[in-house]
XYZ file of C-alpha atoms in Angstrom:
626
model
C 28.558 30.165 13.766
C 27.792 27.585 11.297
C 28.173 27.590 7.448
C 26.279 24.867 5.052
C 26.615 24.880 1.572
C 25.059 22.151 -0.455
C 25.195 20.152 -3.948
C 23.091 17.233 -4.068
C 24.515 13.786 -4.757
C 22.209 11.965 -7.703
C 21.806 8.938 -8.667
C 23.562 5.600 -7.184
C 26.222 8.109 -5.669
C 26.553 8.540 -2.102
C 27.914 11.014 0.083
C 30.702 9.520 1.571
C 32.424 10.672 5.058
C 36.346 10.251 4.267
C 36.879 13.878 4.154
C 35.051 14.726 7.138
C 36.733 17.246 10.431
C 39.323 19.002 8.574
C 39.805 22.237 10.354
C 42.071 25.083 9.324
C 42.686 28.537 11.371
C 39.271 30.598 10.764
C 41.141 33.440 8.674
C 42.147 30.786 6.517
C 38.798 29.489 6.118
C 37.461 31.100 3.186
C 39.845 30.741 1.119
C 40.393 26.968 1.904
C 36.304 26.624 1.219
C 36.866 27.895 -1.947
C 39.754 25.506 -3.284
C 38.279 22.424 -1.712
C 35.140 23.596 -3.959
C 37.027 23.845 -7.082
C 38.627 20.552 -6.496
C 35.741 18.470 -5.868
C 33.817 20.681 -9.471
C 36.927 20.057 -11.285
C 36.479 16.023 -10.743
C 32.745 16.814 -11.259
C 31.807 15.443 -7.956
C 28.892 16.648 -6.124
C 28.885 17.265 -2.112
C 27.871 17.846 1.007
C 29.498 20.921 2.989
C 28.995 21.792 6.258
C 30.684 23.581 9.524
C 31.531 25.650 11.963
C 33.011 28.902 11.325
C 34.232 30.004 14.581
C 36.762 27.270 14.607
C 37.471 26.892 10.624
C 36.049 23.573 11.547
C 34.194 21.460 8.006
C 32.516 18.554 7.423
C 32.792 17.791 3.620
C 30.941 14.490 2.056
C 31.720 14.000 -2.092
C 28.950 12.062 -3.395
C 30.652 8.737 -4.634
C 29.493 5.627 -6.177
C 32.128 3.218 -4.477
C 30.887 0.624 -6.619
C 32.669 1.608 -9.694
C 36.549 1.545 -10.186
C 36.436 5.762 -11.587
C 34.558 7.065 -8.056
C 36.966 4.649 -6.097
C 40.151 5.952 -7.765
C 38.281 9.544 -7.219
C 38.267 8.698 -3.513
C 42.129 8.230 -3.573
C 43.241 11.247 -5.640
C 40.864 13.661 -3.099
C 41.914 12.305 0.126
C 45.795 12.782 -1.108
C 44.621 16.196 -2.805
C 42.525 17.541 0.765
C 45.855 16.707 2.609
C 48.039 18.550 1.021
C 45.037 21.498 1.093
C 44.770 20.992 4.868
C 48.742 21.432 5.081
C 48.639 24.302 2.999
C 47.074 26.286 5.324
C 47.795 25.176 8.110
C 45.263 22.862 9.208
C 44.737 19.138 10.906
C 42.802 16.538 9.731
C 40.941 15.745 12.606
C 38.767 18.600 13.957
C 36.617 16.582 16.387
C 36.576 12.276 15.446
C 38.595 9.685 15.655
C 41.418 9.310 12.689
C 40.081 5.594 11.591
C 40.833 5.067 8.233
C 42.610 7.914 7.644
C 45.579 6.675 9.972
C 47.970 6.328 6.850
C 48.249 10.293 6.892
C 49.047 10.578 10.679
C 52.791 10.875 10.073
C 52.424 14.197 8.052
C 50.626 16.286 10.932
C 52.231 14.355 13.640
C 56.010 13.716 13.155
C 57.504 14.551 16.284
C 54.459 13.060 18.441
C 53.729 9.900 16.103
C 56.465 7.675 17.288
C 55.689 8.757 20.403
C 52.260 7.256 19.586
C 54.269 4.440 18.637
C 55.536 3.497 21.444
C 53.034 3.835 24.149
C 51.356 1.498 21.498
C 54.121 -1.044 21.938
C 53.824 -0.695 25.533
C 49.888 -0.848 25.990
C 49.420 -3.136 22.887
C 52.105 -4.897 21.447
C 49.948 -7.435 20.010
C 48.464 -4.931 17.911
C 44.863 -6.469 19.174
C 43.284 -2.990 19.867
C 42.091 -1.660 16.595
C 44.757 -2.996 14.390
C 45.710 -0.908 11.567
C 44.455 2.353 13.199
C 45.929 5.506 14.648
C 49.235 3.770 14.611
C 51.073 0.462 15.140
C 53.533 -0.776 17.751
C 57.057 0.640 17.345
C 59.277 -1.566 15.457
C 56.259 -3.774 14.365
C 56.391 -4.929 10.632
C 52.265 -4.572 10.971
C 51.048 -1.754 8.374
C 48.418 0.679 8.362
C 45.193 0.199 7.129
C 45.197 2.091 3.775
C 42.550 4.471 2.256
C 42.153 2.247 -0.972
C 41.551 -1.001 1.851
C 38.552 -3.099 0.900
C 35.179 -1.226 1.625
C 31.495 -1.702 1.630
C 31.251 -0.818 -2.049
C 33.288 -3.482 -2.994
C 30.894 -6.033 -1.262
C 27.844 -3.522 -2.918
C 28.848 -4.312 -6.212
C 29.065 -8.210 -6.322
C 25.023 -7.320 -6.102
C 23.865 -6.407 -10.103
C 23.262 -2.850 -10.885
C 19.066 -3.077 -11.499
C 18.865 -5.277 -8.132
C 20.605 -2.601 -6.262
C 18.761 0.309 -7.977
C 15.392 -1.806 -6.337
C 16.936 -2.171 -3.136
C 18.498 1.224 -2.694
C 16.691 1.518 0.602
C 19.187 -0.946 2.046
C 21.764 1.375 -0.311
C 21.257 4.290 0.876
C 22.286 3.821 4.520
C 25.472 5.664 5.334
C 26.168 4.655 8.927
C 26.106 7.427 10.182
C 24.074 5.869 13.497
C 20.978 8.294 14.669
C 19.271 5.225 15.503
C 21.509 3.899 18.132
C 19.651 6.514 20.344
C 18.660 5.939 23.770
C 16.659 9.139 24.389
C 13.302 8.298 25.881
C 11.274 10.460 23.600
C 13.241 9.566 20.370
C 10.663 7.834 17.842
C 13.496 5.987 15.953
C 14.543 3.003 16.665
C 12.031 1.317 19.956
C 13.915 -2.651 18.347
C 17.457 -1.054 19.057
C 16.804 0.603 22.571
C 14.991 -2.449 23.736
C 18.034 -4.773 22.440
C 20.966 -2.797 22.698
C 22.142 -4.677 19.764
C 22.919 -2.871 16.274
C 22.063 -5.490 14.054
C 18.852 -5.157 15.213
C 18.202 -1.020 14.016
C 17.759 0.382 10.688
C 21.476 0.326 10.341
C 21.526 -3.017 10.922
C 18.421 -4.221 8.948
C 20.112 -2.182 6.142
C 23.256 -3.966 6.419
C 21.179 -7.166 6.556
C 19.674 -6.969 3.729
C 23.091 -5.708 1.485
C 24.867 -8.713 2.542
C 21.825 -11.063 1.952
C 21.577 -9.716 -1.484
C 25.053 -10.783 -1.855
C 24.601 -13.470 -0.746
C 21.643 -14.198 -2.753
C 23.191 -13.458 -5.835
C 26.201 -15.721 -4.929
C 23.628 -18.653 -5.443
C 21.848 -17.225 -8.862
C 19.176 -15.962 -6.657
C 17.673 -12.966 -8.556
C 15.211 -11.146 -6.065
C 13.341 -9.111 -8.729
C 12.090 -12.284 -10.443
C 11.683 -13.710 -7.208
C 9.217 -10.856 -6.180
C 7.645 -11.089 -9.546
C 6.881 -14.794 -9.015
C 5.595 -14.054 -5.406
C 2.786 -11.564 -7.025
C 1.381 -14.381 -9.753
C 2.158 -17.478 -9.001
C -0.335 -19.561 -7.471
C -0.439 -22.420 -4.807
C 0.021 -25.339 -5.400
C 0.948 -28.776 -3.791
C 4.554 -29.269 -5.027
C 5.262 -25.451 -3.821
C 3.862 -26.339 -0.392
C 6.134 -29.638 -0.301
C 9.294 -27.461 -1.387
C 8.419 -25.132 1.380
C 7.649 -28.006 3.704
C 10.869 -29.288 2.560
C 12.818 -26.277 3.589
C 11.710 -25.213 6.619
C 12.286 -28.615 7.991
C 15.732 -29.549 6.724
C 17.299 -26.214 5.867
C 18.525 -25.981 9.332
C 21.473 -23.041 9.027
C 20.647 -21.739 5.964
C 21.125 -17.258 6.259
C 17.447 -16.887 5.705
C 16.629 -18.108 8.952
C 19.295 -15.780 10.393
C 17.851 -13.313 8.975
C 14.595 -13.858 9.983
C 15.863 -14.015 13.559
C 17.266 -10.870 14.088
C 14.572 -8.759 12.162
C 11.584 -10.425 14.888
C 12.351 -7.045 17.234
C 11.333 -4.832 14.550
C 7.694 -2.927 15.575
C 7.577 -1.898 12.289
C 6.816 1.784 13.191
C 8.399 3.410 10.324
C 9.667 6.232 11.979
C 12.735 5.716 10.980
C 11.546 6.490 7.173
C 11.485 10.124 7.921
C 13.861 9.947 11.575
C 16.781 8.694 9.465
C 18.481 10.924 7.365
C 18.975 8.745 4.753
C 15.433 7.602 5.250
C 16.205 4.076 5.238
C 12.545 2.425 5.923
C 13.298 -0.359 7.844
C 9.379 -1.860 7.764
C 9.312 -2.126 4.102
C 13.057 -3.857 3.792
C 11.695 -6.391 6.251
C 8.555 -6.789 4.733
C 10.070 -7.391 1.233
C 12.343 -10.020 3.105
C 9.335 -11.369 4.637
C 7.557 -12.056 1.542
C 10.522 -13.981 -0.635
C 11.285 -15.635 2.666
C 7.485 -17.582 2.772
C 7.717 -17.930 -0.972
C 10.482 -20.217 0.181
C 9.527 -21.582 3.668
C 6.060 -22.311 5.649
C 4.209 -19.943 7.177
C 3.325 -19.978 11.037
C 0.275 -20.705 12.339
C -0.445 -17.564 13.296
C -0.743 -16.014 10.081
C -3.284 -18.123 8.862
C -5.294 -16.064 11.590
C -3.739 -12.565 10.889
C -3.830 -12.504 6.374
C -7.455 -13.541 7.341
C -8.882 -11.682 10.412
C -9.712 -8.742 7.564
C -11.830 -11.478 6.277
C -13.355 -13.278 9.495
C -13.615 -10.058 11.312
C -17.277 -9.041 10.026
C -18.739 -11.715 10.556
C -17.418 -12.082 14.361
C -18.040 -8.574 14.779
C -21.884 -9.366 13.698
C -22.046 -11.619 17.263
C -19.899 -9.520 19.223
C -20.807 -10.991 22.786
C -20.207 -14.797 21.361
C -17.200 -13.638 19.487
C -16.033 -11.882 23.321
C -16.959 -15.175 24.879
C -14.415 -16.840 23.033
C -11.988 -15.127 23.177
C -12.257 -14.683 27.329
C -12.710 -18.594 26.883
C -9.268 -19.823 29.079
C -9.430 -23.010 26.673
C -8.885 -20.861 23.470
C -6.763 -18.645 25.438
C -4.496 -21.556 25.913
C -5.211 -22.300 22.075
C -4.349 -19.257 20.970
C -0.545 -19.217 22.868
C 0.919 -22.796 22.584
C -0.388 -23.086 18.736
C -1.093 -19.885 16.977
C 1.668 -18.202 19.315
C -0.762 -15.125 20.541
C -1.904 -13.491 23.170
C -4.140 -10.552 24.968
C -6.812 -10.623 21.890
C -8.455 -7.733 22.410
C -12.259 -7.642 23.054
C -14.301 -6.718 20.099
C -17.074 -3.192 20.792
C -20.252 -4.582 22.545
C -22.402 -3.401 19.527
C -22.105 -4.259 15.928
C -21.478 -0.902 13.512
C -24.265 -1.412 11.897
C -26.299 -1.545 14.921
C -24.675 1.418 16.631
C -25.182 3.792 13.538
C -28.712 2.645 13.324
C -29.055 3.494 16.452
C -27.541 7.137 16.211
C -29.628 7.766 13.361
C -25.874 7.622 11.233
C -26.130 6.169 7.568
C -24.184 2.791 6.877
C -23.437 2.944 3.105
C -21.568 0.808 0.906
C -19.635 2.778 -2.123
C -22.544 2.361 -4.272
C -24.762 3.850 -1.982
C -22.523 6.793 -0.587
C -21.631 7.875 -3.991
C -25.872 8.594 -4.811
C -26.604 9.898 -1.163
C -23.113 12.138 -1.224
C -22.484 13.155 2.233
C -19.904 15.859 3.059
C -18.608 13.641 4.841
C -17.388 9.559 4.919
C -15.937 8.005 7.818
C -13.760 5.269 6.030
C -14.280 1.690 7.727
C -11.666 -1.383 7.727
C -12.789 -4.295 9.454
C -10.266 -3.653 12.339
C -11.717 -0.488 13.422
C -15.283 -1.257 12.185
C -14.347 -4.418 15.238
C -12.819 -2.572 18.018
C -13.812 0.714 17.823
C -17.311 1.324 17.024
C -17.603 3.628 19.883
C -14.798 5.934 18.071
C -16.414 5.669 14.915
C -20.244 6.863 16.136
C -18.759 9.824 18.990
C -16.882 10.761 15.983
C -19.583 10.566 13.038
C -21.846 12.623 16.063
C -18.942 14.875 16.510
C -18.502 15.749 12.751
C -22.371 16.036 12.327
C -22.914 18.507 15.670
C -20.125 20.518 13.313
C -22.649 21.270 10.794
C -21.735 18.390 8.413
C -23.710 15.756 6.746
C -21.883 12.324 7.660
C -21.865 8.825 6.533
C -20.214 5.289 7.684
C -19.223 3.410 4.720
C -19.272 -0.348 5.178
C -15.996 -1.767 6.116
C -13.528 -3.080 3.013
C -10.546 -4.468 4.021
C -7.400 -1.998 4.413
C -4.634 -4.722 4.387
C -2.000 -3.250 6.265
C -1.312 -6.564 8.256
C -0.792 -8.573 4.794
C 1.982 -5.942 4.310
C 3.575 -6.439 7.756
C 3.612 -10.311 7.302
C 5.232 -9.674 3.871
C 2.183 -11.016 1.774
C 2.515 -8.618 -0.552
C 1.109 -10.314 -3.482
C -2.231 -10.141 -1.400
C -1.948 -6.835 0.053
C -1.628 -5.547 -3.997
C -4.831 -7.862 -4.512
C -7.215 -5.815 -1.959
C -5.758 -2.850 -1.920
C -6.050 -2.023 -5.600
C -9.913 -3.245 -4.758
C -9.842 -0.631 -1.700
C -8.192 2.158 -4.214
C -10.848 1.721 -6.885
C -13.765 2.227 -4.138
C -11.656 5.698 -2.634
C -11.123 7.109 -6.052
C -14.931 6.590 -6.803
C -16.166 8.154 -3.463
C -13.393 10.873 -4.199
C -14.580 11.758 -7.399
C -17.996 12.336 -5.983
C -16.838 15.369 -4.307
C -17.085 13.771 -0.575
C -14.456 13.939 2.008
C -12.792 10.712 3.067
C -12.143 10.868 6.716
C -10.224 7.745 8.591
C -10.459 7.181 12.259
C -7.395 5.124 13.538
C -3.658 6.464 12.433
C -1.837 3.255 11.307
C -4.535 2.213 9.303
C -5.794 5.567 7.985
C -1.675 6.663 6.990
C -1.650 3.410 5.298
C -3.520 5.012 1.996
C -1.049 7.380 1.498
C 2.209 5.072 2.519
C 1.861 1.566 1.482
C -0.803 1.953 -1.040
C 1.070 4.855 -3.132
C 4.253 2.777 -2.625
C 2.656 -0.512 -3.876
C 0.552 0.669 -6.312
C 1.529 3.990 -7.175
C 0.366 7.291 -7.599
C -1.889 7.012 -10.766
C -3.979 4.457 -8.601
C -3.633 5.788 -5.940
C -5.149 9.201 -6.639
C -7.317 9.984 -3.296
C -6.507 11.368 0.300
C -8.075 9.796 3.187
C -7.193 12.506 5.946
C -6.934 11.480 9.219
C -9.379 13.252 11.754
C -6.977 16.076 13.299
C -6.926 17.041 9.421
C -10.291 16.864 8.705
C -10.965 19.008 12.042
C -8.159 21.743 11.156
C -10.072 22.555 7.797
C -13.593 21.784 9.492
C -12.826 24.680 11.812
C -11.656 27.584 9.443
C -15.548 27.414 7.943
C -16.711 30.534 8.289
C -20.434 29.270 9.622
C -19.161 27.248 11.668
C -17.018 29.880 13.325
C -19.965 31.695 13.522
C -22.022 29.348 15.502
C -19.087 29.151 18.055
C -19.649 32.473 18.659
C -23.062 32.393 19.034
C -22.622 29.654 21.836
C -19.242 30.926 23.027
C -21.102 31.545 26.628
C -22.137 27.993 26.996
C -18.943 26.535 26.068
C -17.032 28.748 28.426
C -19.388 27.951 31.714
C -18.450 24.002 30.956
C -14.226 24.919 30.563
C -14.754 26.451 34.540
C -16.235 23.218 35.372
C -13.916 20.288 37.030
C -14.662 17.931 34.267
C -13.091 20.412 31.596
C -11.218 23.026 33.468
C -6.835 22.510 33.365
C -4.350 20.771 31.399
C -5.138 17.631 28.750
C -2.033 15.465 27.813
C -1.592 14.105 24.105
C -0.183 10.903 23.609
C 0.086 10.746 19.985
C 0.909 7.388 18.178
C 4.442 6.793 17.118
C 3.708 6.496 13.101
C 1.226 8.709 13.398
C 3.737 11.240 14.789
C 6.549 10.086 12.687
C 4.942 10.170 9.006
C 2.527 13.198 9.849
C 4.811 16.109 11.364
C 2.337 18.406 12.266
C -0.069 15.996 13.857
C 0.541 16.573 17.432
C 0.463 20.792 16.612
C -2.921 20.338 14.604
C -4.467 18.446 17.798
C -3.582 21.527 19.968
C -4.814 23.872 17.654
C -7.802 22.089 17.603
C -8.466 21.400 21.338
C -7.062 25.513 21.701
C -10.553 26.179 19.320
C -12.597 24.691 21.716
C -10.689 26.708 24.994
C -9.229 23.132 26.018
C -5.043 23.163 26.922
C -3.394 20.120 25.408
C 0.172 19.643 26.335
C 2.220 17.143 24.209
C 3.737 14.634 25.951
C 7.072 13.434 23.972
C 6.759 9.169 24.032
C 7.707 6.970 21.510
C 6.523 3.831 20.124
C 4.219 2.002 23.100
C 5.519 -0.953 22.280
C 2.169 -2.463 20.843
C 2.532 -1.657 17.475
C -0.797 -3.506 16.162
C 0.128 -7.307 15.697
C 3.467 -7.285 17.031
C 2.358 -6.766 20.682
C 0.058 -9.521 20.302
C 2.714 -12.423 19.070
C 4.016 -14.342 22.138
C 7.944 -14.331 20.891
C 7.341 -10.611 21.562
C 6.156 -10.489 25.107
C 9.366 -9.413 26.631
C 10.098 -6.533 24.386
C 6.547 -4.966 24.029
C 6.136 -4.763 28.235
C 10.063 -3.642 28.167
C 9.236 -0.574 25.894
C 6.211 0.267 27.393
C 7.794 0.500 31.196
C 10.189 2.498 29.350
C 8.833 4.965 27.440
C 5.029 5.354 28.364
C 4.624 3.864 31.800
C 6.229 6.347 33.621
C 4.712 8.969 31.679
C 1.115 7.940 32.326
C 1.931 7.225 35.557
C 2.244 10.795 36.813
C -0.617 12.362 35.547
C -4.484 12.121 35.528
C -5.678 9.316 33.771
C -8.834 10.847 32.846
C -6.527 13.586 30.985
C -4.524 11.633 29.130
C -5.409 11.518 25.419
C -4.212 8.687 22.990
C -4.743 8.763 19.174
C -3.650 5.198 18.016
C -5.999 2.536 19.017
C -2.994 -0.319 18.991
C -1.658 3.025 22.035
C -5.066 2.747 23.873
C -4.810 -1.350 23.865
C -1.584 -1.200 24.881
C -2.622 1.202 28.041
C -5.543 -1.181 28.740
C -3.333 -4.265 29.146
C -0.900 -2.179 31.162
C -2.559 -0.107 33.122
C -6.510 -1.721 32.951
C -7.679 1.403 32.269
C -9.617 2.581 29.228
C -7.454 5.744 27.481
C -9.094 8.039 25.510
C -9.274 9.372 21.903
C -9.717 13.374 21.807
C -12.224 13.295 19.715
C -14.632 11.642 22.798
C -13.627 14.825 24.396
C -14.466 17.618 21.885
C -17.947 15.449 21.074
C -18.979 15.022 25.052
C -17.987 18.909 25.276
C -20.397 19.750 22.395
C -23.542 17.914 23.313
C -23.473 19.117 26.715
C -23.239 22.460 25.339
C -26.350 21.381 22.940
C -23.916 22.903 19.975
């Protein structure tokens, strides 16, 4: 059986495991629960309770703020109060964990056994090397304990000012408690850590990162919130690029650069921002790093490629089979690696948008001109998808208009999610509140804003809310399982299946159609929208078509990050880990990806073209003249 019993920590304070395991005999359970209660209300604390009945086992967390002297002296007076509860009736301690820093209190449970301890201590370790301080020491050693009221993390915390920590509590809010050291194959959170092995490089440790760089920020009147005001409106200008020139050549062990090493394996997935309990988002305390880091060294190379291609992307997208040429050119291949440090471009579609909707008869509207013809329906264009996946944009425009709906393409604006990534956030701010201002416009039209690829699409409601905020941000752009959920509840439309419900059906017995599909749904994607991968089989289920989820995490593409040579190793070691093997024993043909960065990533590995669901459902429907 398990009991939980709840009162939410506010504010700064934390719930803090130093009570955590203490297990009484069951029929004392009850009323045990109820003194520890009235303890922790009589110090007004608030807390976390949870356990296992059965065994009178409980896991209680008082929310503390360990950076003030009151909660710290609270954290004494309830681990010596909680003892003498756990004595009372009859209890230990340590229901399941390790004894740590609660060592000093062995001696009261223990005292026959504890010198005992002692001295197969002495005899195993009587250097005291092996976790000194903890469990016990060596008998007849003068070494002590390590006390409750011994220096902790909250004591580093608060040599970082209250307001900066208030803007950083992402990094705050991590409480160790280590779901991301997870090796599981399908886990989403954290593709850096199972790839390295290392714990700096996780949420944990990117957390961790960033409290001690605070510290040690502030240690050297380095203010971060003015720093990341400057970084939004200041401007270039020469004597900023020679201090940055300066820097990055002759700073040679400054922490930044540390830093900025171990955060390199990060994909930037942001699964851990709903994985993690405390929901520590590991992309955005990177990016922030990112962005005071350039405000204080050069940029690569590469990024004067990447904060652009949103930019140069139209116009190479115009001459698609010149802009291919290029890229398939060895020369600029060779260009490309040694001194922009990427690799495996991928091709741009074989026809430009606006020939392909021309061509399928689809209109190819700017705001201004979507906003007088009103469609139901507007497929939302960045210049990344407008680039690469034409195709997916027109089978899905066709798809949406065989559904009964009037559909438009809207001319592509840039998105920016790249600018975020690179931790250019003063620029990201600059185009996105652009991209918000045409959204909120089409919104208030009364049309539908539909996107087509998941990272870029999720990035209205994640970065742009989170950068901008709500008020401007006051628009949904729903990604294309949404769109078809609601789509398919219209009443006409449920109709009309009906009415060519024999059609459809003679297709499903046909070998093209007829057995299992496979979903591989893209890590964010599946992350940040829970019910993604259900709404996809409901969806396919409408049309008679079996989709079975298959549980992968991140690819190891993840957009850019794939693409950047320092990243070769890692992106080909996550994808033989998590997807390769998956892929590998099933149909091709079957296997369905959502994420374009996914279907790239399959392409390089397996030089095969993956594909998107909604080619299925549209094929299906034309052949079926729906």
């Amino acid at each position: 059986m398990f009991l939980h019993v709840e009162s939410r920590a506010a504010g700064s304070a934390k719930l803090v495991a130093f009570t955590e395991d203490t297990v009484v005999p069951p029929e004392n359970l009850a009323d045990y629960i109820v003194e520890f209660r009235a303890l922790l209300d009589s110090m007004h604390v608030p807390y976390g309770m949870f356990g296992h009945v059965d065994t009178g086992l409980m896991h209680v967390r008082p929310g503390l703020d360990l950076t003030t002297d009151e909660d710290r002296r609270k954290l004494l007076k309830i681990s010596d109060e909680v003892v003498k509860l756990v004595k009372k009736y009859g209890g230990q301690m340590w229901g399941e964990h390790g004894r740590g820093y609660r060592s000093c209190y062995g001696e009261v449970f223990f005292k026959e056994l504890y010198s005992k301890a002692q001295e197969v201590k002495a005899a195993f370790d009587p250097k005291n090397i092996l976790n000194p301080g903890k469990i016990c020491v060596p008998y007849g050693s003068k070494d002590q304990l390590v006390n409750i009221d011994s220096p902790m993390r909250g004591d580093l915390d608060r040599a970082i000012p209250k307001l900066v920590r208030e803007r950083f509590e992402g990094a705050l809010n991590c409480n160790g408690n280590g779901q991301c050291f997870s090796y599981q194959k399908s886990a989403l959170m954290c593709p850096s850590y199972r790839y390295s092995k290392d714990h700096i490089k996780s949420p944990k440790g990117y957390s961790a990162l960033m409290r001690e760089w605070l510290r040690l920020m502030t240690e050297q009147n380095f203010n971060p919130l003015t720093e990341e005001i400057e970084e939004y409106t200041r401007g270039i200008s020469p004597a900023l690029w020679f201090k940055r020139a300066y820097n990055t050549v002759f700073c040679r062990k400054d922490f930044n650069k540390e830093y900025l090493q171990h955060i390199r394996t990060c994909l930037a997935c942001k699964s851990c921002k709903t994985q993690c309990p405390a929901h520590v988002n590991a992309a955005d305390l990177n990016s922030r790093f990112l962005s005071m880091y350039y405000g204080r060294y050069l940029r690569p190379m590469m990024d004067l490629i990447v904060l652009n291609a949103e930019k140069v992307l139209p116009y190479a997208a115009a001459m698609p089979k010149l802009t291919n040429a290029l890229i398939e050119n060895k020369f600029n291949a060779f260009i490309m690696k040694k001194v922009f440090g990427m690799v495996d471009l991928p091709l741009l579609s074989q026809t430009a948008l606006r020939d392909a909707c021309r061509q399928n008869g689809i209109p190819y509207l700017s705001v201004k001109n979507a906003k007088l013809a009103k469609p139901d329906v507007v497929l939302v264009a960045d210049p990344f998808t407008a680039a690469y996946e034409t195709e997916g944009l027109v089978s899905f425009a066709r798809l949406i208009r065989r559904l009964g709906y009037s559909v438009a393409i809207l001319r592509p604006y840039v998105n920016g999610k790249l600018m975020v990534i690179r931790g250019d956030r003063r620029r990201f701010v600059r185009y996105a509140a652009k991209q918000a201002a045409r959204m909120q416009i089409l919104q208030s039209a009364g049309i539908t804003l539909v996107g087509f690829d998941p990272a870029l699409t999720i990035c209205y409601r994640d970065e742009y809310r989170q950068m901008l905020g709500s008020f401007h941000c006051d628009f949904n752009v729903l990604l294309p399982e949404e769109w078809l959920e609601i789509a398919l509840r219209n009443e006409k439309l449920i109709n009309k299946f009906e009415e060519f419900k024999g059609r459809i059906s003679d297709l499903l017995r046909t070998p093209t159609y007829t057995g299992e599909w496979y979903l591989f749904c893209h890590c964010s994607e599946n992350a940040l929208v829970p019910r993604a991968v259900q709404m996809w089989q409901h969806i396919l289920l409408k049309f008679g078509l079996t989709l079975i989820p298959v549980p992968v995490a991140c690819c190891g593409m993840a957009g850019l990050f794939g693409h950047m040579v320092e990243n070769q190793q890692e992106t080909y070691a996550v994808y033989e880990r998590n997807w390769k093997p998956e892929i590998q024993k099933r149909v091709f043909e079957r296997c369905l990806v959502t994420g374009f960065s996914c279907r790239s990533q399959v392409l390089r590995m397996e030089h095969k073209h993956a594909q998107h669901p909604v080619y299925v459902l549209e094929r299906l429907l034309s052949e079926a003249k729906f």
